Amino acid sequence: VIRCRAAVAWAPGKLSVEEVEVAPPKAGEVRIKIVATGICHTDDHGLKGSLPNVEFPVIPGHEGAGIVESIGEGVTTVKPGDKVIPLCLPQCGECSFCRNPESNFCQKSHFFEPQNLLPDKTSRFSCKGKQIHHFLWVSTFAEYTVVPEYAVAKIDAAAPLDKVCLFGCGFSTGYGAAINTAKVRPGSTCAVFGLGGVGLSVVMGCKAAGASRIIAVDINKDKFAKAKELGATDCINPRDFQKPIQEVLTEMTGQGVDYSFEAIGHADTMV
């Protein structure tokens, strides 16, 4: 058992740093020393109690990178010392969805069943004598965590963990939206609403796909320089206009954009 620090959410809105106990990995599991973690808005939703399947107390966090500390029986894809990214959307490689080339949602993911406990329905976390739940099997707000082997991706030994932790959620969400979901075509026109981590990743994906015009939209003009550095051709602030932003985009493009990405999470911008 390893004793370490973790941010424990005891109830919605109640988060505190505590000393926790992290049990050794069981068969098919990996214990990871978390070196870096991002903070995703999904963590905030969970902390506020807005996610229906989250059980308290829980250690949040799902966007991290670290080093394998130990492995359970039968683990073959990673070994102690490997740099890894834990995955909040696992790929078991065995279920019908994983075997289907048209699908990317493993049937062991939270889209099918809660990930508040590990697959054997027990927790590896405890604090003050109480069981602490996992969050999406990842819980990167702990200095050590335990995850199933199929929810771990080994990465290059030279990878900077403080940067690649974003691959665990934010970057892959935005970049993948452009490349895999929208399948942006070369020469097309794109609009990206919101220039946080996900939105900037969308910009990068649109550029990589060959979009000829990428219009970045945000109310914070301080983000524009970074957006242009990553590939945006235009940056606009809705507060600079008296008309709805969709009318502005139509005037800029003549007929509207080919692809539009909402990376804020506001109902108004989605509509």
mmCIF file of C-alpha atoms in Angstrom:
data_model
loop_
_atom_site.group_PDB
_atom_site.id
_atom_site.type_symbol
_atom_site.label_atom_id
_atom_site.label_comp_id
_atom_site.label_asym_id
_atom_site.label_seq_id
_atom_site.Cartn_x
_atom_site.Cartn_y
_atom_site.Cartn_z
ATOM 1 C CA VAL A 1 0.000 0.000 0.000
ATOM 2 C CA ILE A 2 1.276 3.447 -0.954
ATOM 3 C CA ARG A 3 0.334 6.490 1.105
ATOM 4 C CA CYS A 4 0.271 9.692 -0.896
ATOM 5 C CA ARG A 5 -1.648 12.905 -1.452
ATOM 6 C CA ALA A 6 -4.806 13.232 -3.486
ATOM 7 C CA ALA A 7 -7.597 15.734 -4.027
ATOM 8 C CA VAL A 8 -10.699 14.043 -2.646
ATOM 9 C CA ALA A 9 -14.199 15.278 -3.446
ATOM 10 C CA TRP A 10 -16.212 14.242 -0.395
ATOM 11 C CA ALA A 11 -19.466 15.678 -1.757
ATOM 12 C CA PRO A 12 -20.480 18.071 -4.532
ATOM 13 C CA GLY A 13 -18.482 21.266 -4.106
ATOM 14 C CA LYS A 14 -16.382 19.875 -1.251
ATOM 15 C CA LEU A 15 -12.810 19.180 -2.388
ATOM 16 C CA SER A 16 -9.767 18.851 -0.123
ATOM 17 C CA VAL A 17 -6.219 17.514 -0.366
ATOM 18 C CA GLU A 18 -5.857 14.437 1.826
ATOM 19 C CA GLU A 19 -3.471 11.596 2.527
ATOM 20 C CA VAL A 20 -4.885 8.494 0.884
ATOM 21 C CA GLU A 21 -3.926 4.839 0.707
ATOM 22 C CA VAL A 22 -3.502 3.319 -2.750
ATOM 23 C CA ALA A 23 -3.633 -0.477 -2.773
ATOM 24 C CA PRO A 24 -1.398 -2.569 -5.040
ATOM 25 C CA PRO A 25 -2.669 -3.477 -8.502
ATOM 26 C CA LYS A 26 -4.583 -6.741 -8.832
ATOM 27 C CA ALA A 27 -4.432 -9.044 -11.861
ATOM 28 C CA GLY A 28 -4.741 -7.098 -15.086
ATOM 29 C CA GLU A 29 -4.140 -3.752 -13.389
ATOM 30 C CA VAL A 30 -1.398 -1.126 -13.419
ATOM 31 C CA ARG A 31 -0.359 1.279 -10.650
ATOM 32 C CA ILE A 32 0.924 4.590 -11.980
ATOM 33 C CA LYS A 33 2.838 7.457 -10.393
ATOM 34 C CA ILE A 34 1.048 10.500 -11.792
ATOM 35 C CA VAL A 35 3.568 13.162 -12.801
ATOM 36 C CA ALA A 36 1.282 15.660 -14.531
ATOM 37 C CA THR A 37 -2.435 16.254 -14.837
ATOM 38 C CA GLY A 38 -4.629 18.667 -16.704
ATOM 39 C CA ILE A 39 -7.909 20.021 -15.377
ATOM 40 C CA CYS A 40 -10.804 19.432 -17.754
ATOM 41 C CA HIS A 41 -14.224 21.034 -17.501
ATOM 42 C CA THR A 42 -15.620 17.528 -17.056
ATOM 43 C CA ASP A 43 -13.839 17.435 -13.678
ATOM 44 C CA ASP A 44 -15.691 20.620 -12.754
ATOM 45 C CA HIS A 45 -18.993 19.084 -13.846
ATOM 46 C CA GLY A 46 -18.253 16.064 -11.675
ATOM 47 C CA LEU A 47 -17.303 18.184 -8.695
ATOM 48 C CA LYS A 48 -20.551 20.123 -8.989
ATOM 49 C CA GLY A 49 -22.553 16.890 -9.016
ATOM 50 C CA SER A 50 -23.718 17.420 -12.595
ATOM 51 C CA LEU A 51 -22.606 13.995 -13.858
ATOM 52 C CA PRO A 52 -25.232 11.364 -13.021
ATOM 53 C CA ASN A 53 -22.957 8.329 -12.638
ATOM 54 C CA VAL A 54 -20.285 9.820 -10.351
ATOM 55 C CA GLU A 55 -20.319 8.532 -6.773
ATOM 56 C CA PHE A 56 -18.871 10.431 -3.828
ATOM 57 C CA PRO A 57 -16.388 10.457 -2.209
ATOM 58 C CA VAL A 58 -14.267 10.387 -5.349
ATOM 59 C CA ILE A 59 -10.813 11.359 -6.593
ATOM 60 C CA PRO A 60 -11.419 13.343 -9.817
ATOM 61 C CA GLY A 61 -9.081 13.885 -12.751
ATOM 62 C CA HIS A 62 -8.855 12.059 -16.066
ATOM 63 C CA GLU A 63 -6.240 13.931 -18.108
ATOM 64 C CA GLY A 64 -2.842 12.788 -16.911
ATOM 65 C CA ALA A 65 0.518 11.212 -17.616
ATOM 66 C CA GLY A 66 2.896 9.295 -15.415
ATOM 67 C CA ILE A 67 5.270 6.403 -14.887
ATOM 68 C CA VAL A 68 4.316 2.783 -14.197
ATOM 69 C CA GLU A 69 5.198 1.971 -10.576
ATOM 70 C CA SER A 70 4.051 -1.656 -10.494
ATOM 71 C CA ILE A 71 1.911 -4.121 -12.420
ATOM 72 C CA GLY A 72 -0.500 -6.863 -11.497
ATOM 73 C CA GLU A 73 -0.441 -10.489 -12.556
ATOM 74 C CA GLY A 74 -0.835 -11.070 -16.271
ATOM 75 C CA VAL A 75 0.023 -7.540 -17.410
ATOM 76 C CA THR A 76 2.173 -7.679 -20.545
ATOM 77 C CA THR A 77 1.834 -4.372 -22.410
ATOM 78 C CA VAL A 78 3.671 -2.184 -19.881
ATOM 79 C CA LYS A 79 6.358 -2.639 -17.235
ATOM 80 C CA PRO A 80 7.577 -0.601 -14.245
ATOM 81 C CA GLY A 81 9.385 2.519 -15.424
ATOM 82 C CA ASP A 82 7.378 2.952 -18.634
ATOM 83 C CA LYS A 83 5.907 6.373 -19.352
ATOM 84 C CA VAL A 84 2.165 6.084 -19.911
ATOM 85 C CA ILE A 85 -1.079 7.973 -20.397
ATOM 86 C CA PRO A 86 -4.146 6.551 -18.603
ATOM 87 C CA LEU A 87 -7.230 6.535 -20.822
ATOM 88 C CA CYS A 88 -10.696 7.600 -19.694
ATOM 89 C CA LEU A 89 -12.134 5.931 -22.817
ATOM 90 C CA PRO A 90 -10.526 2.478 -22.754
ATOM 91 C CA GLN A 91 -10.156 0.004 -25.587
ATOM 92 C CA CYS A 92 -10.351 -3.544 -24.250
ATOM 93 C CA GLY A 93 -9.808 -4.918 -27.749
ATOM 94 C CA GLU A 94 -12.146 -7.842 -27.112
ATOM 95 C CA CYS A 95 -15.753 -6.589 -27.047
ATOM 96 C CA SER A 96 -17.861 -6.389 -30.214
ATOM 97 C CA PHE A 97 -17.515 -2.611 -30.333
ATOM 98 C CA CYS A 98 -13.709 -2.716 -30.118
ATOM 99 C CA ARG A 99 -13.642 -5.311 -32.881
ATOM 100 C CA ASN A 100 -15.878 -3.175 -35.097
ATOM 101 C CA PRO A 101 -13.774 -0.780 -37.225
ATOM 102 C CA GLU A 102 -16.697 1.660 -37.361
ATOM 103 C CA SER A 103 -16.874 2.073 -33.564
ATOM 104 C CA ASN A 104 -14.556 3.564 -30.975
ATOM 105 C CA PHE A 105 -16.622 3.235 -27.774
ATOM 106 C CA CYS A 106 -15.495 0.199 -25.811
ATOM 107 C CA GLN A 107 -18.332 -1.568 -24.000
ATOM 108 C CA LYS A 108 -16.319 -1.284 -20.797
ATOM 109 C CA SER A 109 -16.379 2.521 -20.988
ATOM 110 C CA HIS A 110 -18.593 4.877 -18.998
ATOM 111 C CA PHE A 111 -20.996 5.067 -21.938
ATOM 112 C CA PHE A 112 -22.168 1.596 -20.933
ATOM 113 C CA GLU A 113 -21.550 1.306 -17.200
ATOM 114 C CA PRO A 114 -20.174 3.472 -14.368
ATOM 115 C CA GLN A 115 -16.413 3.554 -13.818
ATOM 116 C CA ASN A 116 -16.645 4.449 -10.126
ATOM 117 C CA LEU A 117 -15.002 1.151 -9.158
ATOM 118 C CA LEU A 118 -12.502 -0.973 -11.035
ATOM 119 C CA PRO A 119 -13.859 -3.851 -13.167
ATOM 120 C CA ASP A 120 -13.939 -6.249 -10.190
ATOM 121 C CA LYS A 121 -16.271 -3.730 -8.475
ATOM 122 C CA THR A 122 -13.773 -2.756 -5.755
ATOM 123 C CA SER A 123 -11.728 0.398 -5.143
ATOM 124 C CA ARG A 124 -7.973 0.774 -4.716
ATOM 125 C CA PHE A 125 -8.404 4.058 -2.808
ATOM 126 C CA SER A 126 -9.167 4.645 0.848
ATOM 127 C CA CYS A 127 -8.942 7.662 3.140
ATOM 128 C CA LYS A 128 -9.658 7.999 6.849
ATOM 129 C CA GLY A 129 -10.978 4.452 6.847
ATOM 130 C CA LYS A 130 -13.473 5.121 4.056
ATOM 131 C CA GLN A 131 -13.591 3.720 0.546
ATOM 132 C CA ILE A 132 -12.936 6.386 -2.085
ATOM 133 C CA HIS A 133 -14.363 5.975 -5.572
ATOM 134 C CA HIS A 134 -12.443 6.141 -8.832
ATOM 135 C CA PHE A 135 -13.320 8.667 -11.544
ATOM 136 C CA LEU A 136 -13.525 7.201 -15.057
ATOM 137 C CA TRP A 137 -11.019 4.608 -13.763
ATOM 138 C CA VAL A 138 -8.310 7.258 -14.001
ATOM 139 C CA SER A 139 -8.346 9.645 -10.970
ATOM 140 C CA THR A 140 -5.309 11.694 -11.935
ATOM 141 C CA PHE A 141 -5.762 14.085 -8.999
ATOM 142 C CA ALA A 142 -3.814 11.531 -6.948
ATOM 143 C CA GLU A 143 -0.055 11.085 -6.811
ATOM 144 C CA TYR A 144 -0.637 7.361 -7.493
ATOM 145 C CA THR A 145 -3.553 5.667 -9.177
ATOM 146 C CA VAL A 146 -4.549 2.169 -10.327
ATOM 147 C CA VAL A 147 -6.184 1.494 -13.694
ATOM 148 C CA PRO A 148 -6.994 -1.551 -15.845
ATOM 149 C CA GLU A 149 -4.215 -2.512 -18.249
ATOM 150 C CA TYR A 150 -6.423 -1.850 -21.276
ATOM 151 C CA ALA A 151 -6.917 1.746 -20.084
ATOM 152 C CA VAL A 152 -3.193 2.537 -20.312
ATOM 153 C CA ALA A 153 -1.202 3.661 -23.356
ATOM 154 C CA LYS A 154 2.573 3.358 -23.332
ATOM 155 C CA ILE A 155 4.305 6.416 -24.792
ATOM 156 C CA ASP A 156 7.801 7.391 -25.894
ATOM 157 C CA ALA A 157 10.369 7.520 -23.106
ATOM 158 C CA ALA A 158 11.390 11.022 -24.237
ATOM 159 C CA ALA A 159 7.849 12.442 -24.069
ATOM 160 C CA PRO A 160 7.468 15.499 -21.773
ATOM 161 C CA LEU A 161 4.789 14.378 -19.318
ATOM 162 C CA ASP A 162 3.651 17.915 -18.448
ATOM 163 C CA LYS A 163 2.602 18.385 -22.075
ATOM 164 C CA VAL A 164 1.459 14.972 -23.264
ATOM 165 C CA CYS A 165 -0.970 14.658 -20.356
ATOM 166 C CA LEU A 166 -3.335 16.687 -22.570
ATOM 167 C CA PHE A 167 -3.513 13.731 -24.967
ATOM 168 C CA GLY A 168 -5.583 11.951 -22.313
ATOM 169 C CA CYS A 169 -8.605 14.103 -23.046
ATOM 170 C CA GLY A 170 -8.443 17.701 -24.298
ATOM 171 C CA PHE A 171 -6.185 17.407 -27.322
ATOM 172 C CA SER A 172 -7.641 14.147 -28.578
ATOM 173 C CA THR A 173 -11.193 15.498 -28.155
ATOM 174 C CA GLY A 174 -10.592 18.582 -30.287
ATOM 175 C CA TYR A 175 -8.153 17.188 -32.846
ATOM 176 C CA GLY A 176 -10.223 14.036 -33.208
ATOM 177 C CA ALA A 177 -13.406 16.058 -33.747
ATOM 178 C CA ALA A 178 -11.853 17.642 -36.812
ATOM 179 C CA ILE A 179 -9.995 14.635 -38.195
ATOM 180 C CA ASN A 180 -12.173 11.654 -37.251
ATOM 181 C CA THR A 181 -15.697 12.936 -36.586
ATOM 182 C CA ALA A 182 -16.173 15.853 -38.976
ATOM 183 C CA LYS A 183 -13.567 14.548 -41.441
ATOM 184 C CA VAL A 184 -12.669 18.068 -42.515
ATOM 185 C CA ARG A 185 -11.825 18.220 -46.225
ATOM 186 C CA PRO A 186 -8.887 20.040 -47.806
ATOM 187 C CA GLY A 187 -9.793 23.532 -48.981
ATOM 188 C CA SER A 188 -12.836 23.826 -46.705
ATOM 189 C CA THR A 189 -13.842 26.615 -44.335
ATOM 190 C CA CYS A 190 -14.198 26.026 -40.583
ATOM 191 C CA ALA A 191 -15.443 28.006 -37.596
ATOM 192 C CA VAL A 192 -14.253 27.142 -34.088
ATOM 193 C CA PHE A 193 -16.208 28.548 -31.132
ATOM 194 C CA GLY A 194 -14.080 28.664 -27.979
ATOM 195 C CA LEU A 195 -10.294 28.761 -27.837
ATOM 196 C CA GLY A 196 -9.531 26.774 -24.727
ATOM 197 C CA GLY A 197 -7.544 23.549 -24.859
ATOM 198 C CA VAL A 198 -10.202 21.701 -26.873
ATOM 199 C CA GLY A 199 -10.869 24.581 -29.269
ATOM 200 C CA LEU A 200 -7.181 25.144 -30.005
ATOM 201 C CA SER A 201 -6.862 21.424 -30.669
ATOM 202 C CA VAL A 202 -9.738 21.704 -33.155
ATOM 203 C CA VAL A 203 -7.827 24.508 -34.878
ATOM 204 C CA MET A 204 -4.781 22.242 -35.144
ATOM 205 C CA GLY A 205 -6.911 19.423 -36.520
ATOM 206 C CA CYS A 206 -8.534 21.643 -39.144
ATOM 207 C CA LYS A 207 -5.127 22.879 -40.241
ATOM 208 C CA ALA A 208 -3.748 19.340 -40.432
ATOM 209 C CA ALA A 209 -6.764 18.345 -42.549
ATOM 210 C CA GLY A 210 -5.971 21.101 -45.046
ATOM 211 C CA ALA A 211 -8.751 23.607 -44.314
ATOM 212 C CA SER A 212 -8.145 26.811 -46.268
ATOM 213 C CA ARG A 213 -9.862 29.111 -43.785
ATOM 214 C CA ILE A 214 -10.182 28.617 -40.033
ATOM 215 C CA ILE A 215 -12.204 31.276 -38.222
ATOM 216 C CA ALA A 216 -11.590 31.269 -34.473
ATOM 217 C CA VAL A 217 -14.308 32.772 -32.266
ATOM 218 C CA ASP A 218 -13.852 33.780 -28.629
ATOM 219 C CA ILE A 219 -14.771 36.644 -26.307
ATOM 220 C CA ASN A 220 -11.207 36.680 -24.913
ATOM 221 C CA LYS A 221 -8.966 38.386 -27.482
ATOM 222 C CA ASP A 222 -5.872 37.368 -25.493
ATOM 223 C CA LYS A 223 -6.281 33.893 -27.008
ATOM 224 C CA PHE A 224 -6.062 35.096 -30.598
ATOM 225 C CA ALA A 225 -2.278 35.124 -30.908
ATOM 226 C CA LYS A 226 -2.018 31.474 -29.882
ATOM 227 C CA ALA A 227 -4.903 30.516 -32.182
ATOM 228 C CA LYS A 228 -3.161 32.117 -35.172
ATOM 229 C CA GLU A 229 0.113 30.463 -34.219
ATOM 230 C CA LEU A 230 -1.651 27.094 -34.345
ATOM 231 C CA GLY A 231 -3.386 27.692 -37.670
ATOM 232 C CA ALA A 232 -6.336 30.090 -37.380
ATOM 233 C CA THR A 233 -6.627 32.425 -40.371
ATOM 234 C CA ASP A 234 -9.165 34.793 -38.759
ATOM 235 C CA CYS A 235 -10.008 35.617 -35.135
ATOM 236 C CA ILE A 236 -13.206 37.414 -34.167
ATOM 237 C CA ASN A 237 -14.773 38.535 -30.904
ATOM 238 C CA PRO A 238 -18.607 38.412 -30.874
ATOM 239 C CA ARG A 239 -18.625 41.415 -28.528
ATOM 240 C CA ASP A 240 -17.164 43.566 -31.291
ATOM 241 C CA PHE A 241 -20.364 43.236 -33.342
ATOM 242 C CA GLN A 242 -23.948 44.404 -32.954
ATOM 243 C CA LYS A 243 -25.374 41.495 -34.942
ATOM 244 C CA PRO A 244 -25.494 37.747 -34.194
ATOM 245 C CA ILE A 245 -22.167 36.086 -34.817
ATOM 246 C CA GLN A 246 -23.651 33.651 -37.348
ATOM 247 C CA GLU A 247 -24.568 36.639 -39.525
ATOM 248 C CA VAL A 248 -20.999 37.885 -39.247
ATOM 249 C CA LEU A 249 -19.662 34.494 -40.334
ATOM 250 C CA THR A 250 -22.073 34.405 -43.276
ATOM 251 C CA GLU A 251 -20.896 37.837 -44.411
ATOM 252 C CA MET A 252 -17.251 36.805 -44.044
ATOM 253 C CA THR A 253 -17.672 33.637 -46.093
ATOM 254 C CA GLY A 254 -20.539 34.501 -48.434
ATOM 255 C CA GLN A 255 -22.574 31.441 -47.506
ATOM 256 C CA GLY A 256 -21.437 30.241 -44.107
ATOM 257 C CA VAL A 257 -18.770 27.717 -43.171
ATOM 258 C CA ASP A 258 -18.420 24.091 -44.198
ATOM 259 C CA TYR A 259 -17.739 22.889 -40.646
ATOM 260 C CA SER A 260 -18.562 24.471 -37.298
ATOM 261 C CA PHE A 261 -17.171 23.306 -33.956
ATOM 262 C CA GLU A 262 -18.571 24.277 -30.549
ATOM 263 C CA ALA A 263 -15.842 23.921 -27.918
ATOM 264 C CA ILE A 264 -17.397 25.938 -25.093
ATOM 265 C CA GLY A 265 -20.299 23.861 -23.823
ATOM 266 C CA HIS A 266 -22.944 26.619 -23.832
ATOM 267 C CA ALA A 267 -26.418 25.870 -25.141
ATOM 268 C CA ASP A 268 -26.584 29.308 -26.798
ATOM 269 C CA THR A 269 -23.540 28.702 -28.946
ATOM 270 C CA MET A 270 -24.660 25.187 -29.806
ATOM 271 C CA VAL A 271 -27.982 26.509 -31.097
#
